[in-house]
Coordinates of C-alpha atoms in Angstrom, one line a residue:
Chain A
M90 CA 109.2 72.6 150.4
H91 CA 106.3 71.0 148.7
T92 CA 103.1 73.1 148.2
D93 CA 101.3 70.2 150.0
D94 CA 103.5 70.4 153.0
L95 CA 103.2 74.3 153.1
I96 CA 99.3 73.8 153.1
A97 CA 99.5 71.3 155.9
R98 CA 101.9 73.6 157.9
L99 CA 99.8 76.7 157.5
A100 CA 96.4 75.0 158.1
A101 CA 97.9 73.9 161.6
Q102 CA 98.3 77.4 162.7
P103 CA 95.5 78.9 164.9
A104 CA 92.7 81.2 163.5
P105 CA 93.7 84.8 163.2
K106 CA 92.2 87.5 165.4
P107 CA 89.5 89.0 163.4
L108 CA 90.2 92.4 161.9
S109 CA 87.5 95.0 162.9
R110 CA 87.4 98.2 160.9
P111 CA 85.3 100.2 163.4
R112 CA 87.8 99.3 166.3
L113 CA 90.7 99.9 164.1
G114 CA 89.3 103.4 163.0
G115 CA 88.5 104.1 167.0
A116 CA 92.2 103.4 167.9
M117 CA 93.5 105.4 165.1
A118 CA 91.3 108.3 166.0
L119 CA 92.3 107.9 169.4
S120 CA 96.1 108.0 168.6
M121 CA 95.4 111.7 167.3
L122 CA 93.4 112.7 170.4
A123 CA 95.5 111.5 172.9
P124 CA 98.7 113.9 171.9
V125 CA 96.2 116.8 171.1
A126 CA 94.5 116.5 174.5
V127 CA 97.7 116.4 176.3
F128 CA 99.1 119.5 174.3
L129 CA 95.6 121.6 175.1
L130 CA 95.8 120.4 178.5
V131 CA 99.2 121.6 179.2
L132 CA 99.1 124.9 177.1
G133 CA 95.2 125.3 177.2
T134 CA 93.2 126.7 174.1
R135 CA 93.6 130.2 172.9
H136 CA 92.4 133.1 174.9
N137 CA 88.6 133.5 174.6
L138 CA 87.9 130.8 171.9
V139 CA 84.0 131.2 171.7
A140 CA 84.4 134.9 171.1
A141 CA 87.2 134.1 168.4
W142 CA 84.8 131.8 166.8
S143 CA 82.4 134.9 166.1
N144 CA 84.7 135.5 163.3
P145 CA 83.3 133.6 160.4
V146 CA 86.9 132.9 159.2
V147 CA 88.3 131.1 162.3
P148 CA 86.0 128.3 162.6
F149 CA 87.4 127.1 159.1
K150 CA 90.7 126.8 160.8
T151 CA 89.4 123.9 162.6
L152 CA 86.7 122.6 160.5
L153 CA 88.7 122.3 157.1
P154 CA 91.2 120.2 158.8
L155 CA 88.7 118.1 160.6
L156 CA 86.9 117.4 157.2
T157 CA 90.1 116.5 155.5
C158 CA 91.2 114.2 158.4
G159 CA 87.7 112.0 158.6
L160 CA 88.0 111.6 154.9
S161 CA 91.5 110.3 154.6
L162 CA 90.7 108.2 157.9
A163 CA 88.0 106.7 156.0
L164 CA 89.9 106.1 153.0
V165 CA 92.7 104.4 155.2
L166 CA 90.2 102.2 156.4
R167 CA 89.1 101.2 153.1
L168 CA 92.4 100.6 151.7
I169 CA 92.9 98.1 154.4
R170 CA 91.1 95.5 152.4
P171 CA 93.5 94.3 149.5
E172 CA 90.7 94.6 146.6
A173 CA 89.7 98.2 147.7
R174 CA 90.4 101.1 145.4
V175 CA 90.0 104.7 146.3
G176 CA 88.2 105.8 143.2
A177 CA 86.1 108.6 142.9
A178 CA 86.0 109.5 146.7
V179 CA 89.2 111.5 146.0
W180 CA 87.1 113.9 144.6
A181 CA 85.7 114.8 148.2
Y182 CA 88.9 116.6 148.5
A183 CA 88.3 119.0 146.6
L184 CA 85.6 120.6 149.0
P185 CA 88.3 121.2 151.8
L186 CA 91.0 122.3 149.3
V187 CA 88.8 124.8 147.2
A188 CA 87.2 126.2 150.6
A189 CA 91.1 126.6 151.8
L190 CA 92.1 128.4 148.4
A191 CA 89.0 130.5 148.4
L192 CA 89.9 131.6 152.1
W193 CA 93.5 132.3 150.7
V194 CA 92.6 134.2 147.9
A195 CA 90.1 136.3 149.5
A196 CA 92.3 137.1 152.5
F197 CA 95.0 138.3 149.9
A198 CA 92.8 140.6 148.0
Q199 CA 91.3 142.2 151.1
R200 CA 94.4 142.9 153.1
P201 CA 96.7 145.8 152.1
P202 CA 100.2 144.3 151.1
A203 CA 101.8 145.2 154.4
A204 CA 99.3 143.1 156.5
R205 CA 99.4 140.2 154.4
F206 CA 102.4 138.5 155.6
A207 CA 102.9 140.3 158.9
E208 CA 102.3 137.3 161.0
V209 CA 105.3 135.4 159.4
G210 CA 108.5 135.1 161.5
V211 CA 110.8 132.7 163.0
F212 CA 109.2 132.3 166.3
S213 CA 105.3 132.0 164.6
L214 CA 106.2 129.4 162.1
A215 CA 108.6 127.4 164.6
E216 CA 105.3 127.4 166.8
C217 CA 103.1 126.7 164.0
L218 CA 104.9 124.3 161.9
G219 CA 106.8 123.0 164.9
S220 CA 103.8 121.9 167.1
I221 CA 101.9 120.4 164.2
L222 CA 105.2 118.2 162.9
V223 CA 105.8 117.2 166.5
L224 CA 102.2 116.3 167.3
A225 CA 101.8 114.2 164.2
V226 CA 104.6 112.1 165.1
V227 CA 102.9 109.7 167.5
P228 CA 99.9 109.2 165.4
V229 CA 101.4 108.4 162.1
V230 CA 103.9 105.9 163.9
V231 CA 101.0 104.2 165.7
M232 CA 98.5 104.3 162.6
L233 CA 101.5 102.8 160.3
R234 CA 101.9 100.1 162.8
M235 CA 98.2 99.4 162.9
A236 CA 97.9 99.3 159.0
R237 CA 100.4 96.7 158.7
R238 CA 97.9 94.3 160.3
G239 CA 95.7 95.1 157.3
A240 CA 96.5 94.1 153.6
T241 CA 96.7 97.2 151.5
T242 CA 97.8 96.6 147.7
A243 CA 98.8 100.4 147.5
P244 CA 101.4 100.8 150.2
T245 CA 102.7 104.1 149.4
L246 CA 99.1 105.8 148.8
S247 CA 97.9 104.3 152.2
A248 CA 100.8 105.6 154.1
A249 CA 100.4 109.0 152.4
L250 CA 96.8 108.9 153.4
I251 CA 97.9 107.9 157.0
G252 CA 100.2 111.1 157.4
L253 CA 97.5 113.4 155.7
T254 CA 95.0 111.8 158.3
A255 CA 97.5 112.2 161.1
A256 CA 98.6 115.9 160.2
S257 CA 95.2 117.4 159.6
G258 CA 93.7 115.8 162.8
V259 CA 96.3 117.2 164.9
A260 CA 96.3 120.5 163.0
A261 CA 92.5 120.7 163.8
G262 CA 93.2 120.2 167.3
Y263 CA 96.3 122.7 167.2
S264 CA 94.0 125.4 165.7
L265 CA 92.2 125.7 168.9
F266 CA 95.4 126.9 170.6
C267 CA 96.7 128.8 167.5
S268 CA 95.7 132.6 167.6
R269 CA 96.8 133.9 164.3
D270 CA 93.5 134.2 162.3
N271 CA 94.9 135.5 159.2
P272 CA 94.3 132.8 156.2
L273 CA 97.1 133.9 154.2
F274 CA 99.1 132.3 157.5
F275 CA 97.2 129.3 158.4
V276 CA 96.3 128.2 154.9
T277 CA 99.9 128.2 154.1
W278 CA 101.5 127.0 157.2
Y279 CA 99.0 124.2 158.2
G280 CA 99.1 123.1 154.5
A281 CA 102.9 122.9 154.4
A282 CA 103.0 121.1 157.7
I283 CA 100.3 118.7 156.5
L284 CA 102.0 118.1 153.3
I285 CA 105.7 117.6 155.0
V286 CA 104.2 114.9 157.2
T287 CA 102.1 113.3 154.3
G288 CA 105.4 113.2 152.2
V289 CA 107.1 111.7 155.1
S290 CA 104.9 109.2 155.9
A291 CA 104.3 108.1 152.2
L292 CA 108.2 107.5 152.0
A293 CA 108.0 105.4 155.2
G294 CA 105.5 103.5 154.2
R295 CA 106.4 102.3 151.0
R296 CA 108.5 99.8 152.9
L297 CA 106.5 99.5 156.1
L298 CA 103.3 98.7 154.6
R299 CA 104.4 96.4 151.9
W300 CA 103.9 92.7 152.7
Chain B
M187 CA 74.5 86.2 149.8
Q188 CA 77.6 86.0 147.8
R189 CA 78.7 83.9 150.7
T190 CA 76.3 81.2 150.2
E191 CA 77.1 80.9 146.8
D192 CA 80.9 80.8 146.9
P193 CA 82.0 77.3 148.4
L194 CA 85.4 79.0 148.9
A195 CA 83.9 81.9 151.0
T196 CA 82.2 79.2 152.9
L197 CA 85.4 77.4 153.8
L198 CA 87.4 80.7 154.6
S199 CA 84.8 81.6 156.9
A200 CA 84.7 78.5 158.9
A201 CA 88.6 78.7 158.9
N202 CA 88.7 82.2 160.1
A203 CA 86.1 80.8 162.7
G204 CA 88.8 78.4 164.0
D205 CA 88.2 75.2 162.0
R206 CA 91.4 74.1 160.7
Q207 CA 89.9 71.1 158.4
A208 CA 87.9 73.7 156.7
Y209 CA 91.2 76.1 156.6
A210 CA 93.2 73.1 154.7
R211 CA 90.3 72.3 152.5
F212 CA 90.3 76.1 151.4
L213 CA 94.0 76.3 150.7
H214 CA 93.6 73.0 148.6
A215 CA 90.9 74.6 146.8
V216 CA 92.6 77.8 146.0
T217 CA 96.0 76.4 145.0
P218 CA 95.0 75.2 141.4
I219 CA 93.4 78.6 140.9
V220 CA 96.4 80.5 142.2
R221 CA 98.6 78.2 140.2
G222 CA 96.7 79.1 136.9
I223 CA 96.9 82.9 137.4
V224 CA 100.8 82.4 138.3
R225 CA 101.0 80.6 134.8
A226 CA 99.1 82.7 133.0
R227 CA 100.7 86.2 134.3
G228 CA 104.0 84.9 135.3
G229 CA 104.9 84.0 131.9
R230 CA 108.1 85.6 132.0
F231 CA 109.5 83.4 134.8
P232 CA 110.9 80.0 134.0
P233 CA 108.2 77.3 134.8
D234 CA 110.4 75.9 137.9
Q235 CA 109.8 79.3 139.7
H236 CA 106.0 79.1 139.3
E237 CA 105.7 77.0 142.5
D238 CA 107.8 79.3 144.7
I239 CA 105.5 82.2 143.3
V240 CA 102.3 80.2 144.1
Q241 CA 103.5 79.3 147.5
D242 CA 104.3 83.2 148.0
V243 CA 100.8 83.9 147.3
L244 CA 99.5 81.1 149.6
L245 CA 101.5 82.4 152.5
G246 CA 100.3 85.9 151.6
L247 CA 96.8 84.7 151.8
H248 CA 97.5 82.9 155.0
L249 CA 98.8 85.8 156.7
K250 CA 96.2 88.4 155.5
R251 CA 93.2 85.9 155.9
H252 CA 91.7 88.0 158.6
T253 CA 91.3 90.9 156.3
W254 CA 88.7 89.1 154.1
D255 CA 85.4 91.0 155.0
E256 CA 82.7 88.4 154.9
A257 CA 80.3 91.2 153.8
H258 CA 82.3 91.4 150.6
P259 CA 82.8 88.5 148.0
L260 CA 85.7 86.6 148.5
R261 CA 86.9 86.3 144.9
P262 CA 88.2 89.8 144.3
W263 CA 89.9 89.7 147.7
L264 CA 91.6 86.4 146.6
Y265 CA 92.7 88.0 143.0
A266 CA 93.7 91.2 144.6
I267 CA 96.4 89.3 146.9
T268 CA 97.4 87.1 144.0
R269 CA 97.8 89.9 141.7
Y270 CA 99.9 91.8 144.3
K271 CA 102.0 88.8 145.0
V272 CA 102.8 88.0 141.6
I273 CA 103.8 91.8 141.1
D274 CA 105.8 91.5 144.2
A275 CA 107.7 88.3 142.5
Y276 CA 108.3 90.3 139.6
R277 CA 109.8 93.2 141.7
K278 CA 111.8 90.8 143.8
R279 CA 113.3 89.3 140.7
G280 CA 113.9 92.9 139.0
V281 CA 111.4 92.6 136.2
A282 CA 109.1 95.3 136.1
V283 CA 105.8 94.2 134.5
H284 CA 102.0 95.5 134.5
V285 CA 99.4 93.1 135.6
P286 CA 95.9 94.3 134.5
I287 CA 93.2 94.8 137.0
E288 CA 90.7 92.3 135.3
D289 CA 88.6 89.4 136.5
Y290 CA 90.9 86.2 136.6
S291 CA 87.8 84.1 136.5
D292 CA 88.5 83.2 133.1
V293 CA 91.7 81.7 134.2
L294 CA 91.4 78.0 134.0
P295 CA 92.7 76.2 137.1
A296 CA 96.0 74.5 136.5
E297 CA 97.6 71.3 138.0
A298 CA 100.9 70.9 139.7
Q299 CA 103.4 70.6 137.2
A300 CA 105.9 67.5 137.4
D301 CA 109.2 68.3 138.8
P302 CA 112.0 69.2 136.2
L303 CA 113.8 65.9 137.3
T304 CA 110.9 63.6 136.6
L305 CA 110.1 65.0 133.7
R306 CA 113.4 63.5 132.3
D307 CA 112.6 60.0 132.3
D308 CA 116.0 59.3 130.2
R309 CA 117.9 57.9 133.1
A310 CA 121.3 58.4 131.3
E311 CA 120.6 62.1 131.0
V312 CA 119.8 62.6 134.9
D313 CA 122.9 60.3 135.7
Q314 CA 124.9 62.7 133.1
L315 CA 123.7 65.8 134.9
L316 CA 124.4 64.4 138.6
A317 CA 127.9 63.6 137.2
Q318 CA 128.4 67.3 136.7
L319 CA 127.8 67.9 140.6
D320 CA 130.1 67.4 143.4
P321 CA 129.8 63.8 144.7
R322 CA 128.1 64.6 147.8
A323 CA 125.5 66.8 146.5
A324 CA 124.7 63.9 143.6
E325 CA 124.3 61.4 146.7
V326 CA 121.7 63.6 148.2
V327 CA 119.8 64.2 144.9
R328 CA 120.0 60.4 144.3
A329 CA 118.9 59.4 147.7
V330 CA 115.9 62.1 148.3
A331 CA 115.0 62.7 145.1
L332 CA 115.4 59.4 143.2
R333 CA 115.1 57.0 145.7
D334 CA 112.5 58.8 148.0
E335 CA 114.5 57.9 151.1
P336 CA 113.3 59.9 154.2
Q337 CA 115.7 62.9 154.8
A338 CA 116.2 62.2 158.3
E339 CA 117.8 58.9 157.2
V340 CA 120.0 60.4 154.4
S341 CA 121.2 63.0 156.8
A342 CA 122.1 60.6 159.6
R343 CA 124.0 58.4 156.8
L344 CA 126.0 61.0 155.1
Q345 CA 126.5 63.0 158.5
I346 CA 125.1 66.1 157.4
S347 CA 122.5 68.2 159.5
P348 CA 118.9 68.0 158.1
A349 CA 119.0 71.9 157.3
N350 CA 122.1 71.6 155.5
L351 CA 120.7 68.7 153.8
R352 CA 117.9 70.6 152.4
V353 CA 120.0 73.4 151.2
T354 CA 122.3 71.0 149.7
L355 CA 119.2 69.1 147.9
H356 CA 117.9 73.0 146.9
R357 CA 121.1 73.8 145.4
A358 CA 121.6 70.8 143.7
L359 CA 118.4 70.6 142.0
K360 CA 118.6 74.2 140.8
R361 CA 122.2 73.8 139.3
M362 CA 120.7 70.7 137.5
A363 CA 118.0 72.7 136.2
D364 CA 120.4 75.2 134.9
L365 CA 122.7 72.6 133.5
G366 CA 119.5 70.8 131.7
R367 CA 118.5 74.1 130.2
K368 CA 121.9 74.7 129.0
D369 CA 121.9 71.5 127.5
Q370 CA 118.9 71.8 125.3
P371 CA 119.0 73.5 122.0

């Protein structure tokens, strides 16, 4: 086809619907909130949530994933524009990362060897990892689909960030249910679940977000 | 602010608001710029593939035109999509390449290059190339490409479907380009 013919054909098509990043961000946030809300409505929050938060370690369980989620969502929305780069913003991850590592190391140092990994068992791992992985399915799928409307020029990175957003978002929600407050447990296994989702999403997005 | 300075941005802004004429003018204005970048960065492709890549880029711009944020300058958006599509073209054709992220504004716009066929003004050479095709394909090339007959008429006369005609023509031209290159020293 001659290029002028192509142009004539393209110009005859109706104007696109505008892409509103705030609305896209809102819809993405909703895709995480919905499964978490259903989960918490069915199973309830942990017993005595308010009292549990008086332990200074416990709020981190929710706040660190929430921070990671917000940061990643902002980066996902930024990368929707083809000319955008992540750039120095990636250093903001140092905050939740260092905090999580500090919690882990401090807990390791404080606890006697027998108490360190006492919670680790088939049931507790299945509950923690399983819940986060299952809860993350819907937001990852929804967000990848939404991101296809955008024009990321870094598909794998965008998809990884979508996985990170979704998994850390639902992990923050799940933490309101989870009653295991040992950082050696939650840092390790929330972290593992988040990394798994991030990796799977990156693999899926390599193809899905290409255009 | 940037928007009022760049006529392309004004055009795309109007186009995204529903002005089809502005959109056509935008695409026409952008094509030589894209062509220039493809020519500068696509050096490892044979020139007859350049126009395909230019069209890929135009299609990319078309499909993603809603992702340009009017609060941002247009050129970086335009260059990012062009760069992505040029790399994509290399990937599809199995060549790894590094296209530097630099401003393309120093690249001069390039005009459309003449068809490989019209470049060969030596009629005998064209005939010699046509003789190497099967007769039906040769007739298609003669009618459509050399005599400029309307495709509908040609397909009626030769009793092949319009889609089939286009495929035949495309393959024949490609084959001739290959043969022509082989002949050259």
